[in-house]
């Protein structure tokens, strides 16, 4: 099991707003296998030393640097903390405190010292869905299961949910092949199935209303084929878990949902990239970092695709003017990270992606609210 502390939008906003003389951001690959965590702890200690060296080289107060370093070393020494890990660890430290998140994403090791935190890799954890509803569906019964990356799956109580297909139809079985009823044979089965599925969809509406959580159907044909025809929830995954859920436990459904969530993320990214292409001809996109920085500063960016591994350092002034730096030091910050921060502050959406996923082939790609 992965022990994950998925950051909330409020966490991102709080870290995004932080401004202190010393803000240390550390990312390190980890493992949920306790017996193999020693290498990650050693790497974390190395990154702490590297961050302290950057801060001292920039002339920061030694006492302030020491306080931040002590907080990080306390975390490095916490055996209980290191016993329960996921695939990556993100740690953010100032002289006044340390915040950490255990992440399901596999991130590269890095350290950054500036007057603000380096958050793009953390945003990857928010960009990618780590929670879903699984609709476990068969003629014999139906249940809604909420699955998470950081907790056991749990069954959701749904008022009005049919018990099974036969009782919904008021029969002992829906497999009645008799030709002496008005609705009989395969046509009758299909009609009863659809009625059963419509009742399920109706019961789910109050539970799913206003949500963005993906809904994954776990079923076999004919119900797996028919349910999309009656579904009214806008976030139903196009890919399904093709098993009969009658004998499958909830935690196994959670495991089987992981590749489906991968496809949901890929579809979301693909749709956003299509919107980018549609707006390219009307002057409502930008791919040059200097242009995107200026647009982000003035609130003109609706959606940003940002390469979370772009490390180019520098500064961006209040008018969005970019100054590139020759080296990454504690006197500057990662430019793409700062562009993403400004997009969020102005109500835009950020896709923290890898290099090959940015439309336009650059380190940033922006869909603009209006031409600039």
C-alpha atoms as a printed R data frame, in Angstrom:
    type eleno elety resid chain resno       x       y       z
1   ATOM     1    CA   UNK     A     1   0.000   0.000   0.000
2   ATOM     2    CA   UNK     A     2   1.165   3.526  -0.806
3   ATOM     3    CA   UNK     A     3   1.045   6.015   2.072
4   ATOM     4    CA   UNK     A     4   0.100   9.173   0.219
5   ATOM     5    CA   UNK     A     5  -0.528  12.727   1.452
6   ATOM     6    CA   UNK     A     6  -2.138  14.221  -1.649
7   ATOM     7    CA   UNK     A     7  -1.973  18.041  -1.449
8   ATOM     8    CA   UNK     A     8  -5.293  19.846  -1.565
9   ATOM     9    CA   UNK     A     9  -5.864  23.007  -3.617
10  ATOM    10    CA   UNK     A    10  -5.681  24.872  -0.296
11  ATOM    11    CA   UNK     A    11  -2.230  23.360   0.364
12  ATOM    12    CA   UNK     A    12  -1.047  24.497  -3.058
13  ATOM    13    CA   UNK     A    13  -2.446  27.998  -2.500
14  ATOM    14    CA   UNK     A    14  -0.758  28.289   0.911
15  ATOM    15    CA   UNK     A    15   2.622  27.179  -0.387
16  ATOM    16    CA   UNK     A    16   2.169  29.308  -3.489
17  ATOM    17    CA   UNK     A    17   1.695  32.417  -1.359
18  ATOM    18    CA   UNK     A    18   4.735  31.793   0.863
19  ATOM    19    CA   UNK     A    19   7.423  34.483   0.698
20  ATOM    20    CA   UNK     A    20  10.385  34.182   3.040
21  ATOM    21    CA   UNK     A    21  14.068  34.862   2.767
22  ATOM    22    CA   UNK     A    22  14.753  31.133   2.644
23  ATOM    23    CA   UNK     A    23  12.290  28.707   1.033
24  ATOM    24    CA   UNK     A    24  13.769  25.241   0.494
25  ATOM    25    CA   UNK     A    25  12.043  22.754  -1.819
26  ATOM    26    CA   UNK     A    26  13.270  19.158  -1.920
27  ATOM    27    CA   UNK     A    27  11.968  16.275  -4.017
28  ATOM    28    CA   UNK     A    28  13.348  12.770  -3.607
29  ATOM    29    CA   UNK     A    29  12.279   9.384  -5.044
30  ATOM    30    CA   UNK     A    30  11.170   6.947  -2.337
31  ATOM    31    CA   UNK     A    31   9.684   3.458  -2.100
32  ATOM    32    CA   UNK     A    32   6.821   1.905  -0.122
33  ATOM    33    CA   UNK     A    33   9.178  -1.013   0.681
34  ATOM    34    CA   UNK     A    34  10.447  -0.175   4.168
35  ATOM    35    CA   UNK     A    35  13.482  -2.434   3.872
36  ATOM    36    CA   UNK     A    36  14.680  -0.457   0.846
37  ATOM    37    CA   UNK     A    37  14.075   3.088   2.123
38  ATOM    38    CA   UNK     A    38  17.658   3.630   3.332
39  ATOM    39    CA   UNK     A    39  18.892   4.857  -0.046
40  ATOM    40    CA   UNK     A    40  16.150   7.505  -0.201
41  ATOM    41    CA   UNK     A    41  17.002   8.729   3.314
42  ATOM    42    CA   UNK     A    42  20.668   9.100   2.364
43  ATOM    43    CA   UNK     A    43  19.689  11.002  -0.781
44  ATOM    44    CA   UNK     A    44  17.420  13.253   1.266
45  ATOM    45    CA   UNK     A    45  20.302  14.088   3.625
46  ATOM    46    CA   UNK     A    46  22.512  14.890   0.646
47  ATOM    47    CA   UNK     A    47  19.868  17.266  -0.745
48  ATOM    48    CA   UNK     A    48  19.541  18.972   2.657
49  ATOM    49    CA   UNK     A    49  23.291  19.625   2.643
50  ATOM    50    CA   UNK     A    50  23.112  20.915  -0.915
51  ATOM    51    CA   UNK     A    51  20.250  23.285  -0.052
52  ATOM    52    CA   UNK     A    52  22.063  24.639   3.012
53  ATOM    53    CA   UNK     A    53  25.144  25.220   0.871
54  ATOM    54    CA   UNK     A    54  23.112  27.185  -1.695
55  ATOM    55    CA   UNK     A    55  21.564  29.353   1.007
56  ATOM    56    CA   UNK     A    56  24.914  30.108   2.678
57  ATOM    57    CA   UNK     A    57  26.560  30.889  -0.672
58  ATOM    58    CA   UNK     A    58  23.816  33.453  -1.334
59  ATOM    59    CA   UNK     A    59  24.703  35.238   1.920
60  ATOM    60    CA   UNK     A    60  21.597  34.330   3.909
61  ATOM    61    CA   UNK     A    61  21.746  34.697   7.680
62  ATOM    62    CA   UNK     A    62  23.499  31.633   9.131
63  ATOM    63    CA   UNK     A    63  21.020  31.363  11.988
64  ATOM    64    CA   UNK     A    64  18.050  31.307   9.572
65  ATOM    65    CA   UNK     A    65  19.770  28.733   7.397
66  ATOM    66    CA   UNK     A    66  20.527  26.653  10.483
67  ATOM    67    CA   UNK     A    67  16.912  26.681  11.648
68  ATOM    68    CA   UNK     A    68  15.678  25.457   8.277
69  ATOM    69    CA   UNK     A    69  18.413  22.827   8.159
70  ATOM    70    CA   UNK     A    70  17.594  21.549  11.675
71  ATOM    71    CA   UNK     A    71  13.919  21.156  10.743
72  ATOM    72    CA   UNK     A    72  14.875  19.097   7.690
73  ATOM    73    CA   UNK     A    73  17.356  16.963   9.607
74  ATOM    74    CA   UNK     A    74  14.710  16.253  12.256
75  ATOM    75    CA   UNK     A    75  12.551  14.810   9.478
76  ATOM    76    CA   UNK     A    76  15.500  12.826   8.131
77  ATOM    77    CA   UNK     A    77  15.963  11.278  11.599
78  ATOM    78    CA   UNK     A    78  12.305  10.326  12.111
79  ATOM    79    CA   UNK     A    79  12.263   6.528  11.772
80  ATOM    80    CA   UNK     A    80   8.475   6.291  12.071
81  ATOM    81    CA   UNK     A    81   8.006   8.770   9.237
82  ATOM    82    CA   UNK     A    82  10.314   6.846   6.894
83  ATOM    83    CA   UNK     A    83   8.605   3.506   7.568
84  ATOM    84    CA   UNK     A    84   5.544   4.601   5.578
85  ATOM    85    CA   UNK     A    85   6.341   6.094   2.188
86  ATOM    86    CA   UNK     A    86   5.037   6.209  -1.375
87  ATOM    87    CA   UNK     A    87   6.893   6.734  -4.671
88  ATOM    88    CA   UNK     A    88   8.199  10.267  -4.034
89  ATOM    89    CA   UNK     A    89   8.586  12.709  -1.171
90  ATOM    90    CA   UNK     A    90   8.159  16.491  -1.445
91  ATOM    91    CA   UNK     A    91   9.424  18.622   1.442
92  ATOM    92    CA   UNK     A    92   9.130  22.392   1.875
93  ATOM    93    CA   UNK     A    93  11.079  24.161   4.609
94  ATOM    94    CA   UNK     A    94  11.581  27.662   5.973
95  ATOM    95    CA   UNK     A    95  13.253  28.708   9.220
96  ATOM    96    CA   UNK     A    96   9.809  28.529  10.854
97  ATOM    97    CA   UNK     A    97   8.704  25.046   9.822
98  ATOM    98    CA   UNK     A    98   8.633  22.024   7.515
99  ATOM    99    CA   UNK     A    99   5.786  20.635   5.377
100 ATOM   100    CA   UNK     A   100   5.957  17.276   3.612
101 ATOM   101    CA   UNK     A   101   3.846  15.288   1.161
102 ATOM   102    CA   UNK     A   102   4.240  11.630   0.249
103 ATOM   103    CA   UNK     A   103   3.282  11.320  -3.420
104 ATOM   104    CA   UNK     A   104   2.158   8.511  -5.702
105 ATOM   105    CA   UNK     A   105   3.992  10.136  -8.632
106 ATOM   106    CA   UNK     A   106   7.546   9.096  -9.435
107 ATOM   107    CA   UNK     A   107   9.524  12.357  -9.420
108 ATOM   108    CA   UNK     A   108  13.175  13.132  -9.995
109 ATOM   109    CA   UNK     A   109  15.441  14.186  -7.135
110 ATOM   110    CA   UNK     A   110  15.997  17.935  -6.910
111 ATOM   111    CA   UNK     A   111  16.558  20.772  -4.483
112 ATOM   112    CA   UNK     A   112  15.741  24.465  -4.878
113 ATOM   113    CA   UNK     A   113  16.432  27.471  -2.654
114 ATOM   114    CA   UNK     A   114  14.707  30.794  -3.339
115 ATOM   115    CA   UNK     A   115  12.330  33.273  -1.730
116 ATOM   116    CA   UNK     A   116   9.419  31.051  -2.862
117 ATOM   117    CA   UNK     A   117   8.783  27.317  -3.194
118 ATOM   118    CA   UNK     A   118   9.331  25.192  -6.299
119 ATOM   119    CA   UNK     A   119   5.864  23.677  -6.781
120 ATOM   120    CA   UNK     A   120   5.521  22.370 -10.334
121 ATOM   121    CA   UNK     A   121   6.364  18.754  -9.456
122 ATOM   122    CA   UNK     A   122   3.874  18.943  -6.578
123 ATOM   123    CA   UNK     A   123   1.234  20.248  -8.976
124 ATOM   124    CA   UNK     A   124   1.696  17.035 -10.946
125 ATOM   125    CA   UNK     A   125   0.121  15.257  -7.987
126 ATOM   126    CA   UNK     A   126  -2.904  17.556  -8.204
127 ATOM   127    CA   UNK     A   127  -3.110  17.401 -12.009
128 ATOM   128    CA   UNK     A   128  -3.372  13.621 -11.983
129 ATOM   129    CA   UNK     A   129  -6.532  12.088 -10.400
130 ATOM   130    CA   UNK     A   130  -5.819   9.817  -7.420
131 ATOM   131    CA   UNK     A   131  -9.429   9.213  -6.455
132 ATOM   132    CA   UNK     A   132 -12.402   7.696  -8.241
133 ATOM   133    CA   UNK     A   133 -15.819   6.167  -7.798
134 ATOM   134    CA   UNK     A   134 -16.194   2.587  -9.020
135 ATOM   135    CA   UNK     A   135 -19.700   1.486  -9.962
136 ATOM   136    CA   UNK     A   136 -19.642  -2.278  -9.358
137 ATOM   137    CA   UNK     A   137 -22.507  -3.477 -11.498
138 ATOM   138    CA   UNK     A   138 -24.151  -6.851 -12.135
139 ATOM   139    CA   UNK     A   139 -27.617  -8.372 -12.395
140 ATOM   140    CA   UNK     A   140 -27.183  -9.697  -8.854
141 ATOM   141    CA   UNK     A   141 -26.474  -6.337  -7.227
142 ATOM   142    CA   UNK     A   142 -24.865  -2.941  -7.463
143 ATOM   143    CA   UNK     A   143 -22.625  -0.915  -5.159
144 ATOM   144    CA   UNK     A   144 -20.697   2.342  -5.371
145 ATOM   145    CA   UNK     A   145 -17.127   2.174  -4.096
146 ATOM   146    CA   UNK     A   146 -14.895   5.189  -3.496
147 ATOM   147    CA   UNK     A   147 -11.230   4.334  -4.129
148 ATOM   148    CA   UNK     A   148  -8.166   6.334  -3.097
149 ATOM   149    CA   UNK     A   149  -4.405   6.136  -3.540
150 ATOM   150    CA   UNK     A   150  -3.769   6.792   0.157
151 ATOM   151    CA   UNK     A   151  -6.599   4.977   1.974
152 ATOM   152    CA   UNK     A   152  -8.522   1.708   1.752
153 ATOM   153    CA   UNK     A   153 -11.533   1.683  -0.546
154 ATOM   154    CA   UNK     A   154 -14.899   2.347   1.068
155 ATOM   155    CA   UNK     A   155 -18.473   1.588   0.092
156 ATOM   156    CA   UNK     A   156 -20.685   4.642  -0.411
157 ATOM   157    CA   UNK     A   157 -24.261   4.570   0.853
158 ATOM   158    CA   UNK     A   158 -26.609   5.482  -2.024
159 ATOM   159    CA   UNK     A   159 -30.285   5.978  -1.093
160 ATOM   160    CA   UNK     A   160 -32.690   4.518  -3.644
161 ATOM   161    CA   UNK     A   161 -30.158   2.220  -5.289
162 ATOM   162    CA   UNK     A   162 -31.902  -0.920  -6.667
163 ATOM   163    CA   UNK     A   163 -31.068  -4.137  -4.850
164 ATOM   164    CA   UNK     A   164 -30.710  -6.180  -8.049
165 ATOM   165    CA   UNK     A   165 -32.122  -6.373 -11.556
166 ATOM   166    CA   UNK     A   166 -34.839  -8.940 -10.866
167 ATOM   167    CA   UNK     A   167 -36.360  -7.215  -7.816
168 ATOM   168    CA   UNK     A   168 -36.338  -3.919  -9.706
169 ATOM   169    CA   UNK     A   169 -38.337  -5.591 -12.468
170 ATOM   170    CA   UNK     A   170 -40.703  -7.139  -9.898
171 ATOM   171    CA   UNK     A   171 -39.745 -10.650 -10.971
172 ATOM   172    CA   UNK     A   172 -37.816 -13.586  -9.597
173 ATOM   173    CA   UNK     A   173 -35.559 -13.494 -12.684
174 ATOM   174    CA   UNK     A   174 -35.109 -11.254 -15.697
175 ATOM   175    CA   UNK     A   175 -33.981 -14.196 -17.805
176 ATOM   176    CA   UNK     A   176 -37.556 -15.203 -18.611
177 ATOM   177    CA   UNK     A   177 -37.516 -16.441 -22.203
178 ATOM   178    CA   UNK     A   178 -41.248 -17.097 -22.344
179 ATOM   179    CA   UNK     A   179 -42.985 -15.991 -25.527
180 ATOM   180    CA   UNK     A   180 -46.329 -15.681 -23.718
181 ATOM   181    CA   UNK     A   181 -45.530 -12.261 -22.222
182 ATOM   182    CA   UNK     A   182 -45.837  -8.961 -24.024
183 ATOM   183    CA   UNK     A   183 -42.084  -8.329 -23.581
184 ATOM   184    CA   UNK     A   184 -40.163 -11.539 -24.005
185 ATOM   185    CA   UNK     A   185 -36.892 -13.061 -25.106
186 ATOM   186    CA   UNK     A   186 -33.740 -11.009 -25.680
187 ATOM   187    CA   UNK     A   187 -35.739  -7.829 -26.319
188 ATOM   188    CA   UNK     A   188 -37.426  -8.175 -22.938
189 ATOM   189    CA   UNK     A   189 -34.086  -8.715 -21.207
190 ATOM   190    CA   UNK     A   190 -32.641  -5.607 -22.811
191 ATOM   191    CA   UNK     A   191 -35.610  -3.458 -21.779
192 ATOM   192    CA   UNK     A   192 -35.410  -4.703 -18.173
193 ATOM   193    CA   UNK     A   193 -31.659  -4.144 -18.111
194 ATOM   194    CA   UNK     A   194 -32.073  -0.571 -19.324
195 ATOM   195    CA   UNK     A   195 -34.785   0.117 -16.746
196 ATOM   196    CA   UNK     A   196 -32.502  -1.250 -14.006
197 ATOM   197    CA   UNK     A   197 -29.580   0.889 -15.214
198 ATOM   198    CA   UNK     A   198 -31.705   4.057 -15.463
199 ATOM   199    CA   UNK     A   199 -32.779   3.579 -11.838
200 ATOM   200    CA   UNK     A   200 -29.120   3.216 -10.844
201 ATOM   201    CA   UNK     A   201 -28.168   6.384 -12.723
202 ATOM   202    CA   UNK     A   202 -31.026   8.299 -11.074
203 ATOM   203    CA   UNK     A   203 -29.948   7.148  -7.593
204 ATOM   204    CA   UNK     A   204 -26.360   8.231  -8.262
205 ATOM   205    CA   UNK     A   205 -27.207  11.760  -9.394
206 ATOM   206    CA   UNK     A   206 -27.510  13.340  -5.909
207 ATOM   207    CA   UNK     A   207 -24.238  11.664  -4.861
208 ATOM   208    CA   UNK     A   208 -22.237  12.757  -7.921
209 ATOM   209    CA   UNK     A   209 -23.782  16.198  -8.457
210 ATOM   210    CA   UNK     A   210 -21.193  18.972  -8.660
211 ATOM   211    CA   UNK     A   211 -18.210  16.609  -8.535
212 ATOM   212    CA   UNK     A   212 -15.263  16.165 -10.888
213 ATOM   213    CA   UNK     A   213 -14.255  12.746  -9.544
214 ATOM   214    CA   UNK     A   214 -14.044  10.117 -12.310
215 ATOM   215    CA   UNK     A   215 -16.642   7.342 -12.328
216 ATOM   216    CA   UNK     A   216 -15.385   3.923 -13.442
217 ATOM   217    CA   UNK     A   217 -17.800   1.142 -14.355
218 ATOM   218    CA   UNK     A   218 -16.850  -2.399 -13.290
219 ATOM   219    CA   UNK     A   219 -19.070  -4.852 -15.160
220 ATOM   220    CA   UNK     A   220 -19.325  -7.365 -17.981
221 ATOM   221    CA   UNK     A   221 -21.661  -7.388 -20.970
222 ATOM   222    CA   UNK     A   222 -24.474  -6.765 -21.490
223 ATOM   223    CA   UNK     A   223 -24.532  -4.260 -18.579
224 ATOM   224    CA   UNK     A   224 -21.067  -2.892 -19.378
225 ATOM   225    CA   UNK     A   225 -22.199  -2.153 -22.929
226 ATOM   226    CA   UNK     A   226 -25.559  -0.685 -21.944
227 ATOM   227    CA   UNK     A   227 -24.662   1.550 -18.993
228 ATOM   228    CA   UNK     A   228 -22.971   4.331 -21.057
229 ATOM   229    CA   UNK     A   229 -26.272   4.701 -22.955
230 ATOM   230    CA   UNK     A   230 -28.123   5.759 -19.781
231 ATOM   231    CA   UNK     A   231 -25.330   7.482 -17.841
232 ATOM   232    CA   UNK     A   232 -25.796  11.207 -17.168
233 ATOM   233    CA   UNK     A   233 -22.606  11.875 -15.168
234 ATOM   234    CA   UNK     A   234 -20.111  13.967 -17.121
235 ATOM   235    CA   UNK     A   235 -16.981  12.317 -15.687
236 ATOM   236    CA   UNK     A   236 -17.635   8.673 -16.495
237 ATOM   237    CA   UNK     A   237 -14.401   7.068 -17.716
238 ATOM   238    CA   UNK     A   238 -14.545   5.724 -21.262
239 ATOM   239    CA   UNK     A   239 -12.447   2.723 -20.203
240 ATOM   240    CA   UNK     A   240 -14.073   0.146 -17.925
241 ATOM   241    CA   UNK     A   241 -12.986  -2.580 -15.500
242 ATOM   242    CA   UNK     A   242 -14.196  -5.642 -17.381
243 ATOM   243    CA   UNK     A   243 -14.792  -8.062 -14.512
244 ATOM   244    CA   UNK     A   244 -17.907  -9.324 -12.809
245 ATOM   245    CA   UNK     A   245 -17.775  -7.521  -9.448
246 ATOM   246    CA   UNK     A   246 -19.838 -10.135  -7.577
247 ATOM   247    CA   UNK     A   247 -16.762 -11.968  -6.315
248 ATOM   248    CA   UNK     A   248 -14.287  -9.056  -6.406
249 ATOM   249    CA   UNK     A   249 -13.509  -7.226  -3.183
250 ATOM   250    CA   UNK     A   250 -13.477  -3.440  -2.984
251 ATOM   251    CA   UNK     A   251  -9.712  -3.140  -2.513
252 ATOM   252    CA   UNK     A   252  -9.150  -5.268  -5.609
253 ATOM   253    CA   UNK     A   253 -11.437  -2.917  -7.543
254 ATOM   254    CA   UNK     A   254  -9.227  -0.069  -6.295
255 ATOM   255    CA   UNK     A   255  -6.140  -1.825  -7.681
256 ATOM   256    CA   UNK     A   256  -7.839  -2.473 -11.019
257 ATOM   257    CA   UNK     A   257  -8.871   1.193 -11.250
258 ATOM   258    CA   UNK     A   258  -5.251   2.457 -11.425
259 ATOM   259    CA   UNK     A   259  -4.709   1.907 -15.184
260 ATOM   260    CA   UNK     A   260  -8.169   3.353 -15.868
261 ATOM   261    CA   UNK     A   261  -7.215   6.524 -13.969
262 ATOM   262    CA   UNK     A   262  -4.064   6.689 -16.119
263 ATOM   263    CA   UNK     A   263  -6.285   6.731 -19.205
264 ATOM   264    CA   UNK     A   264  -8.563   9.394 -17.660
265 ATOM   265    CA   UNK     A   265  -5.543  11.663 -17.179
266 ATOM   266    CA   UNK     A   266  -4.373  11.008 -20.740
267 ATOM   267    CA   UNK     A   267  -7.840  11.858 -22.090
268 ATOM   268    CA   UNK     A   268  -8.047  15.081 -20.052
269 ATOM   269    CA   UNK     A   269  -4.642  16.136 -21.340
270 ATOM   270    CA   UNK     A   270  -5.561  15.222 -24.913
271 ATOM   271    CA   UNK     A   271  -8.766  17.279 -24.783
272 ATOM   272    CA   UNK     A   272  -6.904  20.292 -23.417
273 ATOM   273    CA   UNK     A   273  -4.275  19.918 -26.146
274 ATOM   274    CA   UNK     A   274  -7.051  19.858 -28.768
275 ATOM   275    CA   UNK     A   275  -8.407  23.131 -27.381
276 ATOM   276    CA   UNK     A   276  -4.879  24.543 -27.628
277 ATOM   277    CA   UNK     A   277  -4.698  23.596 -31.311
278 ATOM   278    CA   UNK     A   278  -8.144  25.081 -31.997
279 ATOM   279    CA   UNK     A   279  -7.112  28.426 -30.483
280 ATOM   280    CA   UNK     A   280  -3.738  28.560 -32.214
281 ATOM   281    CA   UNK     A   281  -5.190  29.983 -35.442
282 ATOM   282    CA   UNK     A   282  -6.942  32.842 -33.614
283 ATOM   283    CA   UNK     A   283  -3.893  34.167 -31.759
284 ATOM   284    CA   UNK     A   284  -5.044  32.813 -28.420
285 ATOM   285    CA   UNK     A   285  -2.036  30.641 -27.663
286 ATOM   286    CA   UNK     A   286   1.582  31.330 -26.742
287 ATOM   287    CA   UNK     A   287   4.626  29.085 -26.440
288 ATOM   288    CA   UNK     A   288   7.523  31.499 -25.917
289 ATOM   289    CA   UNK     A   289   8.429  31.717 -22.232
290 ATOM   290    CA   UNK     A   290   8.774  35.506 -22.272
291 ATOM   291    CA   UNK     A   291   5.352  35.929 -23.928
292 ATOM   292    CA   UNK     A   292   3.692  33.481 -21.555
293 ATOM   293    CA   UNK     A   293   5.283  35.143 -18.513
294 ATOM   294    CA   UNK     A   294   3.879  38.512 -19.536
295 ATOM   295    CA   UNK     A   295   0.415  37.043 -20.251
296 ATOM   296    CA   UNK     A   296   0.411  35.196 -16.918
297 ATOM   297    CA   UNK     A   297   1.329  38.392 -15.051
298 ATOM   298    CA   UNK     A   298  -1.687  40.236 -16.501
299 ATOM   299    CA   UNK     A   299  -4.144  37.369 -15.974
300 ATOM   300    CA   UNK     A   300  -4.487  36.499 -19.651
301 ATOM   301    CA   UNK     A   301  -3.695  32.774 -19.323
302 ATOM   302    CA   UNK     A   302  -6.657  30.428 -19.029
303 ATOM   303    CA   UNK     A   303  -4.714  27.132 -19.186
304 ATOM   304    CA   UNK     A   304  -0.988  26.522 -18.884
305 ATOM   305    CA   UNK     A   305   0.920  23.417 -19.901
306 ATOM   306    CA   UNK     A   306   4.240  23.549 -18.058
307 ATOM   307    CA   UNK     A   307   7.247  21.239 -18.272
308 ATOM   308    CA   UNK     A   308   7.823  20.507 -14.598
309 ATOM   309    CA   UNK     A   309  11.450  19.559 -15.249
310 ATOM   310    CA   UNK     A   310  12.435  22.858 -16.914
311 ATOM   311    CA   UNK     A   311  15.090  24.249 -14.577
312 ATOM   312    CA   UNK     A   312  15.958  27.538 -16.313
313 ATOM   313    CA   UNK     A   313  16.600  30.125 -13.582
314 ATOM   314    CA   UNK     A   314  15.966  33.835 -13.496
315 ATOM   315    CA   UNK     A   315  13.551  36.520 -12.325
316 ATOM   316    CA   UNK     A   316  10.232  37.923 -13.543
317 ATOM   317    CA   UNK     A   317   9.316  41.492 -12.598
318 ATOM   318    CA   UNK     A   318   5.894  42.960 -11.827
319 ATOM   319    CA   UNK     A   319   5.285  43.692 -15.523
320 ATOM   320    CA   UNK     A   320   6.129  40.165 -16.616
321 ATOM   321    CA   UNK     A   321   9.584  41.005 -17.967
322 ATOM   322    CA   UNK     A   322  11.882  37.973 -17.815
323 ATOM   323    CA   UNK     A   323  15.538  38.153 -16.808
324 ATOM   324    CA   UNK     A   324  17.418  34.922 -17.447
325 ATOM   325    CA   UNK     A   325  20.213  33.894 -15.082
326 ATOM   326    CA   UNK     A   326  23.321  31.912 -15.937
327 ATOM   327    CA   UNK     A   327  23.100  29.668 -12.869
328 ATOM   328    CA   UNK     A   328  20.439  28.448 -10.461
329 ATOM   329    CA   UNK     A   329  21.203  30.066  -7.104
330 ATOM   330    CA   UNK     A   330  19.304  31.128  -4.018
331 ATOM   331    CA   UNK     A   331  19.083  34.625  -5.536
332 ATOM   332    CA   UNK     A   332  16.689  33.503  -8.288
333 ATOM   333    CA   UNK     A   333  14.065  30.832  -9.011
334 ATOM   334    CA   UNK     A   334  12.879  28.539 -11.759
335 ATOM   335    CA   UNK     A   335  11.101  30.652 -14.337
336 ATOM   336    CA   UNK     A   336   8.512  28.108 -15.463
337 ATOM   337    CA   UNK     A   337   7.570  27.560 -11.835
338 ATOM   338    CA   UNK     A   338   6.966  31.273 -11.321
339 ATOM   339    CA   UNK     A   339   4.864  31.474 -14.490
340 ATOM   340    CA   UNK     A   340   2.681  28.640 -13.155
341 ATOM   341    CA   UNK     A   341   2.321  30.446  -9.830
342 ATOM   342    CA   UNK     A   342   1.068  33.609 -11.565
343 ATOM   343    CA   UNK     A   343  -1.428  31.622 -13.628
344 ATOM   344    CA   UNK     A   344  -2.888  30.075 -10.456
345 ATOM   345    CA   UNK     A   345  -3.047  33.425  -8.654
346 ATOM   346    CA   UNK     A   346  -5.095  34.793 -11.558
347 ATOM   347    CA   UNK     A   347  -7.543  31.877 -11.598
348 ATOM   348    CA   UNK     A   348  -6.039  29.836 -14.422
349 ATOM   349    CA   UNK     A   349  -5.512  26.080 -14.633
350 ATOM   350    CA   UNK     A   350  -2.077  24.451 -14.717
351 ATOM   351    CA   UNK     A   351  -1.179  21.087 -16.235
352 ATOM   352    CA   UNK     A   352   2.196  20.120 -14.767
353 ATOM   353    CA   UNK     A   353   3.453  17.738 -17.451
354 ATOM   354    CA   UNK     A   354   6.587  16.192 -18.848
355 ATOM   355    CA   UNK     A   355   8.463  17.736 -21.770
356 ATOM   356    CA   UNK     A   356   6.849  15.698 -24.547
357 ATOM   357    CA   UNK     A   357   3.336  16.515 -23.315
358 ATOM   358    CA   UNK     A   358   3.535  20.301 -23.831
359 ATOM   359    CA   UNK     A   359   1.618  21.430 -26.970
360 ATOM   360    CA   UNK     A   360   3.825  23.392 -29.315
361 ATOM   361    CA   UNK     A   361   6.952  21.491 -28.324
362 ATOM   362    CA   UNK     A   362   8.341  24.119 -25.941
363 ATOM   363    CA   UNK     A   363   8.668  24.214 -22.165
364 ATOM   364    CA   UNK     A   364   5.363  26.090 -21.829
365 ATOM   365    CA   UNK     A   365   2.178  26.293 -23.828
366 ATOM   366    CA   UNK     A   366  -0.613  28.679 -22.868
367 ATOM   367    CA   UNK     A   367  -4.255  28.958 -23.904
368 ATOM   368    CA   UNK     A   368  -5.076  32.640 -23.590
369 ATOM   369    CA   UNK     A   369  -8.333  34.242 -22.478
370 ATOM   370    CA   UNK     A   370  -7.854  36.876 -25.175
371 ATOM   371    CA   UNK     A   371  -5.146  37.691 -27.745
372 ATOM   372    CA   UNK     A   372  -2.171  39.633 -26.327
